[in-house]
XYZ file of C-alpha atoms in Angstrom:
688
model
C -8.277 28.371 30.770
C -6.656 26.401 27.125
C -3.533 25.397 26.651
C -0.303 24.494 23.415
C 2.429 23.513 22.660
C 4.821 24.352 20.218
C 8.662 23.783 19.466
C 8.189 22.820 23.422
C 6.960 26.547 24.374
C 3.552 25.985 26.957
C 1.369 29.320 25.340
C -1.759 30.077 28.402
C -4.669 31.615 25.876
C -6.486 33.176 29.783
C -8.861 35.057 27.041
C -10.729 31.974 26.076
C -13.837 30.356 27.015
C -17.670 32.049 26.633
C -18.039 35.402 27.814
C -21.106 36.857 30.716
C -23.661 39.552 29.313
C -23.298 41.734 31.839
C -27.460 42.173 32.677
C -27.215 38.517 33.278
C -27.759 38.524 37.784
C -25.920 36.504 40.069
C -27.931 34.311 40.616
C -28.005 32.892 37.077
C -24.707 33.502 36.422
C -23.537 31.244 39.368
C -26.823 28.834 37.395
C -24.405 29.144 34.477
C -21.039 28.374 35.837
C -23.200 24.668 37.395
C -24.452 23.961 33.714
C -21.887 25.647 31.601
C -18.009 23.296 31.491
C -16.104 26.537 29.379
C -18.173 29.224 32.072
C -16.787 27.008 35.008
C -13.233 26.471 33.306
C -12.892 30.039 32.149
C -10.172 32.647 33.438
C -11.144 36.347 33.595
C -8.404 38.228 34.841
C -9.078 41.386 33.913
C -13.147 42.448 34.634
C -14.692 43.437 30.913
C -11.631 43.072 29.548
C -12.761 43.465 26.058
C -14.665 45.112 23.790
C -18.175 46.162 22.545
C -17.737 44.943 18.160
C -14.201 45.077 17.656
C -10.842 46.215 18.565
C -8.552 48.017 17.038
C -4.803 49.223 19.000
C -4.205 47.984 22.295
C -1.331 49.058 24.690
C 0.687 50.036 27.726
C 1.154 52.560 30.073
C 5.134 53.529 30.812
C 4.732 52.462 34.434
C 2.913 49.728 33.513
C -0.133 50.127 35.373
C -2.468 50.786 32.669
C -3.492 48.882 29.583
C -5.486 51.354 26.446
C -7.516 49.386 24.323
C -8.847 51.387 21.115
C -11.420 50.061 19.582
C -15.700 50.196 18.209
C -18.290 50.284 17.808
C -19.620 53.697 19.086
C -15.512 54.419 19.138
C -13.947 54.402 22.216
C -10.446 54.232 24.256
C -11.412 51.916 28.416
C -8.415 52.058 30.080
C -8.421 49.385 32.649
C -5.795 49.491 36.179
C -3.918 46.624 36.072
C -3.876 47.194 40.843
C -7.661 46.462 40.926
C -7.717 44.025 37.719
C -11.028 45.428 36.302
C -12.528 49.198 33.744
C -10.546 52.309 35.109
C -12.633 54.952 33.009
C -14.534 54.672 28.940
C -14.703 57.634 27.351
C -16.113 57.861 23.458
C -14.611 59.499 20.565
C -15.990 61.219 17.630
C -14.418 59.529 15.004
C -12.475 55.476 14.671
C -9.214 55.497 16.324
C -6.376 55.378 13.297
C -3.380 55.031 16.092
C -2.681 56.889 20.227
C 0.265 56.909 22.063
C 1.220 57.751 25.690
C 3.211 61.107 26.699
C 3.535 60.607 30.167
C 3.803 57.810 32.732
C 0.192 56.992 32.953
C -2.573 57.947 31.412
C -2.255 61.357 31.971
C -1.864 62.963 28.473
C -2.427 60.296 25.505
C -2.595 60.898 21.864
C -4.524 59.901 19.078
C -4.668 60.127 15.685
C -8.363 59.917 14.259
C -9.349 58.799 10.146
C -10.667 62.313 9.199
C -7.616 64.048 9.964
C -7.998 65.398 13.256
C -5.471 64.967 17.018
C -7.036 64.323 19.368
C -4.831 65.266 23.398
C -7.032 63.729 26.622
C -6.278 65.545 29.437
C -5.924 62.642 33.065
C -9.893 64.650 33.275
C -11.383 63.642 29.309
C -10.775 65.329 26.337
C -8.276 68.400 26.133
C -7.329 69.600 22.534
C -8.640 69.296 18.988
C -6.879 70.123 16.018
C -6.775 69.306 12.164
C -3.741 67.585 9.601
C -3.645 68.353 6.139
C -3.713 65.132 4.565
C -5.528 62.240 6.192
C -2.864 60.347 9.231
C -1.579 56.714 9.481
C 0.806 57.074 11.955
C 2.969 59.406 14.918
C 5.884 59.347 17.087
C 6.782 62.077 19.483
C 10.513 63.910 19.606
C 10.998 63.233 24.008
C 14.029 65.838 23.435
C 12.429 68.223 21.390
C 8.634 67.950 22.118
C 7.692 67.377 18.232
C 4.416 65.697 17.368
C 6.104 64.123 13.653
C 2.448 62.333 11.445
C 3.485 61.175 8.087
C 0.476 60.037 6.364
C -1.177 60.379 2.509
C 0.938 62.940 2.099
C 4.544 63.356 0.900
C 5.363 65.519 3.539
C 6.683 65.015 6.908
C 3.855 67.413 9.794
C 5.967 68.268 13.712
C 3.234 69.653 15.805
C 5.446 71.063 18.439
C 3.265 71.133 22.316
C 5.429 73.444 24.247
C 4.835 76.077 21.680
C 1.573 75.223 20.933
C 2.071 75.717 16.594
C 2.776 73.824 13.377
C 6.233 73.926 12.581
C 7.926 73.517 9.098
C 8.050 69.814 7.576
C 10.014 67.665 6.400
C 9.207 67.036 2.387
C 10.098 63.733 1.459
C 11.113 61.694 -2.131
C 8.049 60.001 -1.741
C 4.390 60.264 -2.321
C 2.579 58.272 1.325
C 4.310 57.092 4.227
C 2.741 53.929 6.133
C 4.356 53.950 9.205
C 7.193 55.922 11.278
C 9.259 55.466 14.215
C 12.471 57.048 16.932
C 15.305 55.479 17.975
C 15.454 56.698 21.684
C 19.142 56.367 21.674
C 20.381 59.324 18.803
C 16.436 60.474 18.535
C 16.785 58.590 14.230
C 13.490 59.496 12.929
C 12.884 56.369 10.103
C 9.429 56.738 8.135
C 8.427 53.701 6.092
C 6.961 54.787 2.380
C 4.187 53.019 -0.091
C 7.534 52.958 -2.430
C 9.398 50.294 -0.668
C 12.365 52.823 1.146
C 13.094 54.171 4.841
C 14.167 57.531 4.633
C 16.333 58.098 7.678
C 16.144 62.326 9.462
C 18.072 63.992 11.849
C 15.985 65.702 13.553
C 18.170 68.215 14.821
C 19.630 69.911 11.702
C 15.941 67.949 10.026
C 18.224 66.943 6.805
C 17.839 63.347 5.686
C 21.042 61.181 6.560
C 20.015 57.745 5.008
C 18.101 56.073 2.427
C 17.192 52.190 2.506
C 15.889 50.278 -0.295
C 13.958 47.512 1.155
C 11.614 45.956 -1.562
C 14.388 45.513 -3.792
C 16.134 42.545 -0.820
C 12.580 41.495 0.245
C 12.890 39.484 -2.469
C 14.203 36.175 -2.360
C 14.911 32.853 -4.129
C 11.924 31.846 -2.704
C 9.502 34.404 -1.982
C 7.309 35.073 -4.533
C 5.522 38.770 -5.700
C 2.810 40.445 -7.563
C 3.562 43.424 -6.797
C 5.515 45.731 -4.971
C 6.341 45.745 -1.442
C 5.514 48.966 0.817
C 6.591 49.549 4.036
C 3.808 48.525 6.437
C 6.035 48.241 10.474
C 8.801 50.093 11.878
C 10.674 49.456 15.302
C 14.240 50.185 16.559
C 16.355 48.325 18.859
C 18.824 49.767 20.934
C 21.207 52.550 18.388
C 22.424 50.650 16.009
C 19.816 47.318 15.137
C 16.413 48.384 12.902
C 13.479 46.189 11.716
C 11.683 46.496 9.091
C 8.165 44.394 8.393
C 6.310 44.975 4.371
C 3.478 44.352 2.981
C 4.326 40.618 1.227
C 4.651 39.501 4.896
C 9.403 40.048 5.230
C 10.871 41.087 7.839
C 13.985 42.855 7.510
C 16.347 43.153 9.797
C 19.083 45.842 9.573
C 22.234 47.254 11.186
C 21.430 51.050 10.605
C 25.762 51.155 9.479
C 24.971 49.092 6.119
C 22.216 49.099 3.691
C 22.435 45.667 3.260
C 20.026 43.347 6.037
C 20.879 40.769 8.114
C 18.272 38.325 8.294
C 14.641 38.431 6.003
C 12.528 36.459 7.623
C 8.752 35.687 5.612
C 5.602 34.043 7.786
C 4.843 32.528 4.565
C 1.312 34.071 4.507
C 1.667 37.405 2.264
C -0.302 39.235 4.704
C 1.031 42.628 5.715
C 3.250 43.129 8.693
C 1.184 44.640 11.590
C 3.544 44.485 14.008
C 6.507 44.156 15.634
C 8.447 43.778 18.963
C 12.238 43.303 20.018
C 12.424 40.616 23.979
C 15.743 41.367 24.926
C 16.099 38.179 27.538
C 16.233 35.581 24.233
C 17.329 38.033 21.530
C 13.611 37.476 20.169
C 11.722 39.475 17.770
C 8.426 38.928 17.496
C 6.342 39.779 14.418
C 2.436 39.449 13.982
C 0.372 39.867 10.400
C -3.080 39.715 10.428
C -3.262 35.992 10.118
C 0.272 34.667 13.157
C 2.717 35.746 15.373
C 5.957 33.985 15.125
C 8.580 34.273 17.507
C 12.134 33.721 16.042
C 16.011 34.483 17.384
C 16.917 37.973 15.668
C 20.401 35.919 15.175
C 19.910 32.446 13.154
C 15.771 33.853 12.274
C 15.404 29.602 13.542
C 11.346 29.662 14.934
C 10.812 29.915 18.250
C 7.704 29.602 18.383
C 4.194 30.997 16.893
C 0.544 32.199 18.265
C -2.233 31.705 15.758
C -5.632 32.941 17.352
C -9.003 32.377 15.547
C -10.123 35.638 14.515
C -7.543 38.313 12.475
C -5.366 40.305 14.948
C -5.059 43.805 14.467
C -2.662 45.231 17.261
C 0.033 43.448 19.815
C 1.770 44.364 22.855
C 4.232 42.421 24.741
C 3.512 43.217 28.356
C 7.657 45.230 29.462
C 9.549 42.530 31.774
C 7.814 39.175 30.977
C 5.813 36.690 28.855
C 2.769 38.434 28.797
C 0.736 39.202 25.294
C -1.912 40.853 24.544
C -4.040 41.094 21.369
C -6.580 43.092 19.671
C -8.013 41.372 17.555
C -11.815 41.051 15.193
C -13.444 39.988 17.320
C -15.013 41.825 20.517
C -12.707 39.661 23.469
C -9.132 41.533 23.332
C -6.711 38.267 23.581
C -4.458 37.228 27.096
C -1.392 34.523 26.436
C 0.475 33.734 28.560
C 4.315 32.756 27.869
C 6.797 31.689 30.680
C 9.333 31.214 29.005
C 9.375 34.335 27.320
C 9.472 35.938 31.138
C 8.075 35.858 35.219
C 3.275 37.199 34.757
C 3.614 40.853 36.057
C 3.512 41.612 39.348
C 0.052 42.069 39.794
C -1.166 38.968 38.334
C 2.374 36.707 40.339
C -0.450 34.099 40.585
C -0.689 32.978 37.319
C 3.414 31.579 37.521
C 1.959 29.330 40.568
C -0.927 28.265 38.839
C 0.791 26.982 35.299
C 3.736 25.344 37.703
C 1.020 23.681 38.936
C -0.883 22.453 35.937
C 2.610 21.129 34.600
C 3.139 18.985 38.136
C 0.453 17.127 36.473
C -0.553 17.638 32.831
C -3.080 16.713 31.384
C -3.679 14.989 28.219
C -5.784 17.027 25.174
C -9.268 16.159 25.239
C -11.655 17.939 23.378
C -15.613 17.764 24.527
C -17.310 17.345 21.002
C -13.824 15.192 19.154
C -12.605 11.391 20.206
C -9.688 10.879 19.191
C -9.736 7.223 17.295
C -5.660 5.708 16.517
C -5.586 3.462 13.184
C -6.979 0.112 14.740
C -9.657 1.462 16.067
C -10.628 2.672 12.869
C -9.622 -0.974 11.244
C -12.413 -2.076 14.661
C -14.387 0.430 13.290
C -14.652 -0.411 9.724
C -14.712 3.950 8.544
C -10.730 3.058 7.203
C -12.127 4.198 4.376
C -12.734 7.744 5.842
C -8.290 8.321 5.819
C -8.538 11.442 3.964
C -11.725 13.222 4.765
C -13.166 15.669 6.185
C -14.454 13.028 8.681
C -10.761 12.829 10.126
C -8.895 15.178 11.653
C -5.248 13.881 11.904
C -2.991 14.586 14.938
C -0.112 13.128 15.869
C -0.118 8.910 15.670
C -4.056 9.274 15.173
C -6.964 10.708 14.409
C -9.710 12.980 15.616
C -13.321 12.281 14.389
C -17.435 13.956 15.547
C -18.266 12.660 18.693
C -21.865 11.576 17.232
C -20.118 9.906 14.958
C -18.586 7.489 16.836
C -20.903 6.859 19.088
C -23.159 5.677 15.901
C -20.757 4.157 14.556
C -19.314 1.982 17.985
C -23.458 1.932 18.232
C -24.029 -0.416 15.013
C -20.870 -2.463 15.375
C -21.597 -3.985 18.737
C -25.863 -2.997 20.187
C -25.282 -5.022 22.444
C -21.749 -3.120 24.126
C -23.947 -0.845 26.114
C -26.115 -3.804 27.789
C -22.560 -5.520 28.668
C -21.105 -2.596 30.379
C -24.647 -2.090 31.681
C -24.027 -5.055 33.056
C -20.736 -5.599 34.478
C -21.931 -2.253 36.501
C -24.793 -3.382 38.284
C -22.500 -6.899 39.143
C -19.831 -3.947 41.125
C -22.226 -2.908 42.584
C -23.453 -6.114 43.911
C -20.135 -6.911 44.621
C -19.314 -3.765 46.790
C -22.403 -4.010 48.527
C -22.007 -8.095 49.996
C -17.851 -7.041 50.743
C -19.621 -4.539 53.624
C -21.134 -7.879 55.374
C -19.726 -10.815 57.358
C -18.365 -12.632 54.972
C -16.609 -15.654 54.709
C -13.206 -17.152 54.653
C -14.537 -16.731 50.150
C -11.624 -17.599 47.474
C -10.943 -15.537 45.008
C -12.252 -16.262 40.726
C -9.109 -16.551 39.336
C -5.684 -17.249 40.508
C -6.765 -19.618 43.773
C -4.589 -22.385 44.429
C -1.839 -18.528 44.480
C -4.947 -17.465 46.829
C -4.408 -20.338 49.345
C -0.486 -20.638 50.002
C -1.183 -17.275 50.872
C -3.284 -17.249 52.898
C -1.167 -20.338 54.655
C 2.268 -18.299 54.510
C -0.061 -15.546 56.599
C -0.924 -18.295 58.728
C 2.024 -19.677 59.720
C 3.187 -15.974 59.513
C 1.117 -15.568 62.359
C 1.596 -18.644 64.225
C 5.151 -17.816 64.299
C 4.097 -14.646 65.063
C 2.574 -15.504 68.373
C 6.369 -16.717 69.444
C 8.561 -14.500 67.796
C 8.624 -10.572 67.839
C 7.844 -10.254 64.420
C 7.609 -7.276 62.097
C 4.469 -7.381 60.533
C 5.004 -7.269 56.599
C 1.940 -5.623 54.279
C -0.350 -9.527 52.435
C -0.686 -8.783 48.615
C -4.594 -10.182 48.752
C -5.275 -7.312 51.064
C -2.890 -4.605 49.217
C -5.055 -2.429 45.918
C -2.164 -2.926 43.886
C -1.716 -6.421 43.754
C -5.918 -6.751 43.502
C -6.457 -7.180 39.600
C -4.114 -10.259 39.423
C -6.923 -11.937 41.462
C -9.753 -10.120 39.523
C -9.132 -9.736 35.994
C -8.780 -13.649 34.259
C -5.923 -11.856 31.901
C -3.130 -12.888 34.428
C -4.013 -16.585 35.339
C -0.919 -18.178 35.616
C -0.594 -20.965 33.449
C 0.514 -24.343 35.020
C 0.252 -26.457 31.994
C 4.030 -23.866 29.897
C 6.600 -25.214 29.590
C 7.996 -21.797 31.600
C 6.008 -22.463 34.378
C 7.095 -26.866 34.524
C 10.610 -26.185 34.044
C 10.939 -23.641 37.132
C 8.739 -24.758 39.671
C 9.600 -28.770 39.084
C 8.046 -29.295 42.690
C 4.625 -27.747 42.339
C 3.276 -31.175 42.228
C 4.015 -32.507 45.286
C 3.842 -28.908 46.890
C -0.347 -28.736 45.398
C -1.930 -31.678 46.095
C -2.121 -30.901 49.297
C -3.693 -27.269 49.027
C -6.014 -29.006 45.932
C -6.751 -31.426 48.300
C -8.215 -27.748 50.387
C -8.944 -25.699 47.798
C -12.133 -29.002 46.395
C -13.008 -28.617 50.844
C -13.015 -25.216 50.610
C -15.469 -25.348 46.922
C -17.929 -28.037 48.174
C -18.759 -25.443 51.308
C -18.942 -22.453 48.987
C -21.842 -24.826 47.256
C -23.495 -26.038 50.685
C -23.870 -22.119 51.119
C -22.121 -23.059 55.275
C -22.743 -20.210 58.085
C -19.578 -21.458 59.765
C -16.828 -22.604 57.448
C -15.119 -25.259 59.246
C -11.177 -24.629 58.402
C -8.835 -28.750 57.153
C -6.552 -28.761 60.519
C -3.890 -30.451 60.794
C -0.130 -29.727 60.358
C 2.492 -31.261 57.930
C 4.047 -34.282 59.086
C 8.298 -34.507 58.846
C 8.082 -36.935 56.304
C 6.233 -33.785 54.602
C 8.122 -31.482 55.697
C 11.266 -32.986 54.458
C 9.991 -33.767 50.582
C 8.862 -30.000 50.695
C 12.384 -29.134 51.677
C 14.701 -26.681 49.316
C 15.994 -30.309 48.387
C 18.948 -30.081 45.617
C 18.566 -33.874 44.752
C 14.805 -34.618 43.821
C 15.627 -30.016 42.081
C 16.777 -32.116 39.798
C 15.264 -35.459 39.275
C 12.002 -33.289 38.933
C 13.182 -31.198 36.493
C 14.934 -33.840 34.271
C 11.513 -35.580 34.969
C 9.462 -32.662 33.041
C 12.113 -32.161 30.261
C 11.672 -36.111 29.350
C 8.466 -34.834 28.890
C 8.703 -31.747 27.223
C 10.763 -33.756 24.596
C 7.483 -36.501 24.476
C 5.573 -33.846 23.627
C 7.330 -32.421 21.876
C 7.955 -35.637 19.450
C 4.967 -36.303 19.047
C 3.363 -33.396 17.575
C 6.181 -33.667 14.934
C 5.361 -37.200 14.397
C 1.613 -36.266 14.060
C 2.395 -33.286 11.723
C 4.642 -35.462 9.395
C 1.749 -37.684 9.178
C -0.400 -34.683 8.215
C 2.124 -34.386 5.763
C 1.968 -37.647 4.043
C -1.422 -37.689 3.898
C -1.696 -34.314 1.812
C -1.045 -34.638 -1.699
C -0.119 -32.915 -3.832
C -1.637 -31.141 -6.978
C -0.400 -29.418 -10.171
C -0.866 -25.898 -10.356
C -1.745 -23.963 -13.114
C -0.690 -20.217 -13.449
C -2.744 -17.644 -16.198
C -0.798 -15.459 -18.909
C -2.178 -12.557 -20.017
C -2.779 -11.736 -23.540
C -0.012 -10.343 -25.358
C 2.839 -11.905 -23.940
C 4.795 -15.191 -24.129
C 5.666 -17.689 -22.354
C 9.468 -18.586 -22.404
C 10.128 -20.414 -19.014
C 10.465 -19.368 -14.836
C 13.621 -18.364 -14.925
C 13.257 -15.889 -17.470
C 10.176 -14.737 -14.860
C 12.895 -14.758 -11.804
C 15.738 -13.565 -13.511
C 13.220 -10.366 -14.664
C 11.255 -10.069 -11.143
C 15.438 -9.885 -9.811
C 16.175 -7.378 -12.369
C 12.942 -5.660 -11.299
C 14.147 -5.661 -7.722
C 17.460 -3.922 -8.218
C 17.450 -0.108 -8.561
C 17.769 2.368 -11.493
C 20.686 3.042 -10.587
C 21.998 -0.547 -10.672
C 19.987 -1.666 -13.778
C 20.839 1.264 -15.575
C 25.012 0.117 -15.122
C 23.359 -4.015 -16.484
C 22.226 -2.181 -19.469
C 24.943 -0.522 -19.697
C 27.534 -3.899 -20.210
C 25.628 -5.694 -22.040
C 25.712 -3.129 -24.304
C 21.460 -2.395 -24.883
C 22.577 1.345 -22.915
C 25.366 4.223 -24.991
C 25.624 7.305 -22.466
C 27.706 10.193 -24.090
C 27.423 14.344 -22.752
C 25.987 16.670 -25.034
C 27.191 20.240 -26.272
C 25.413 21.926 -23.752
C 26.227 19.896 -21.184
C 24.161 17.515 -19.959
C 23.069 13.908 -20.641
C 21.779 10.864 -23.536
C 21.127 8.191 -22.762
C 20.624 5.871 -25.649
C 18.361 2.929 -25.343
C 18.808 -0.504 -27.877
C 16.866 -3.163 -28.414
C 18.039 -6.296 -26.735
C 17.900 -9.917 -30.293
C 16.292 -13.161 -30.209
C 19.504 -15.968 -30.855
C 18.126 -16.835 -34.123
C 18.247 -12.777 -35.066
C 21.920 -12.650 -33.693
C 22.836 -16.187 -36.263
C 20.598 -14.383 -38.871
C 22.651 -11.434 -38.477
C 25.391 -13.428 -38.355
C 25.018 -14.685 -41.546
C 24.373 -11.659 -43.001
C 27.300 -9.942 -41.944
C 29.546 -13.348 -43.451
C 27.868 -12.240 -47.380
C 28.278 -9.316 -47.794
C 32.297 -10.102 -46.852
C 32.420 -12.551 -49.313
C 30.886 -10.912 -51.467
C 33.341 -8.204 -50.715
C 36.074 -10.046 -51.189
C 34.503 -11.636 -54.311
C 34.652 -8.174 -56.274
C 37.830 -7.227 -55.209
C 39.678 -10.034 -57.168
C 37.792 -9.493 -60.407
C 38.824 -5.905 -59.801
C 41.986 -6.918 -59.070
C 41.658 -9.486 -62.517
C 40.680 -7.152 -64.963
C 43.116 -4.997 -64.146
C 46.367 -7.197 -64.840
C 44.108 -7.660 -68.295
C 44.118 -3.696 -69.430
C 47.577 -3.665 -68.943
C 48.247 -6.531 -70.951
C 49.828 -8.712 -68.192
C 49.227 -12.972 -68.576
C 47.922 -15.068 -65.876
C 49.269 -17.361 -63.653
């Protein structure tokens, strides 16, 4: 069973896995199940739930007991009994089926619309009657109050066939050139048909007159959508008395209230493919819309995506099992899809065991692992030297890492560390030997890691045993024999570092308490070295003086802590002096910098200010330029902004510009004074 999750909604695919041929014997099937993992893990919910080549349509009977599906090749219909989880019957047909409908609660009355204009009626025993319509049909609906079948197709007329009288009635004349789909509202009997012009015409079967017209093609065009052709109506579905969903050939779903000609919501599939089917899920207020590539489930009030399902093969039809979370699909493949979504509802009554199965899978979650691919992180790629493959087809990005081909991973792993397998093999052999040794009669042997800690625990255990001889004390589990702490005495990463600062400050009396233990440890190592058969434990009790030294005396503890702190300060001081001597011995050498061609060196200060200016944001730099006068902002007549930049001038250019300006002012003053003198001379006035 394959499990996928989108928006925290789990979808269980019950039809994934390999299918076994019918002509295989039971012995070969059992052999395949032992060898092939895919065959062993598959779940065959309904036996032979498939078609020879392609499945075109799939529906569930009204009582929920039978699942009917049509397919090819050869054209046929198959009926599956859900109570028996097997095939009920199979009937071959003369031509391919466009769509079909069950008129009764079970399979006893079925109507088929063929692609050669024939309408075929089947009863419980088999074929019953066949008739023909004038034009090629595309869809039909059954009106229960009047026993009329409404057929739409490559014509502007809607053909009516009355099953009570057994004859055709006058057709309904629409304004469309062709009609694609139709549906009848079960609440009030309103008949609606979708046209190729992107309109929906609503008719009243009682008066045989049109009562409404909706232009869905115009309403489906939004600001974000790209339309290359005229949208036609490809799907139509009523829900209740007032709600209707319309699917277009360009991948939009429009939700209407029949009291308004404007859609309440427009949902785009973003694939540009025709909508195949639409279903309503009332318990969660969801709409299931499907095109040939994806099934989307979204909220009908807000349009928010609930989850989506994308099968491997193209979708021809979708059927939602009533009052459950099961979804059936007809695909461009022999196998028909079965999906179970626990959030939508419980499993059907005939497969209630699915609820228990999914609950067990949720209690014991397993990470998604693919047999042919290896999941690697970016750090793993750096260790393997494959970071240059990021973005190439060899790596598929997924979550916080990548999926790569397992064969490529093994090849690169072998090239990076060719002796990895040999080391792994030696470790496995060593573990096997140690496991066999553990079954023998062993002497008192200390572990390789944390020997002093193990010896301390052994002594404490012996003291507890001696105390239990005198008093009845409840036995507590020993750390040495507990599997939860076994790694602490096997893995060298858990070795206690007695030279660290934390250990020396938190355990100031370790040296005094460990002298006797170290002597005992040396004796045990000598005994292991000589391989004595009987190990003699050092006897003797600690004296009263030793016990008093090992007691929790505050004065001794404070003195020992102070002593350790002094030692740590001396070590730190010695490190600083050694570092200072190294710094004095190092000789500073001048550093040279190379200037790029075409650049002029001014000073380090200018480069520093330039670097600070480059680190600022564009807004801060524009403000600074406007403050310095090198930038001017002005509004244009069309409402946009115009920026004008002026080049900076050096100090020498500024001085030259000021001198020229002063020279021009002096020349203007001289001209003004000369003109004044000439005017006085002409008037005959003397000069003063």
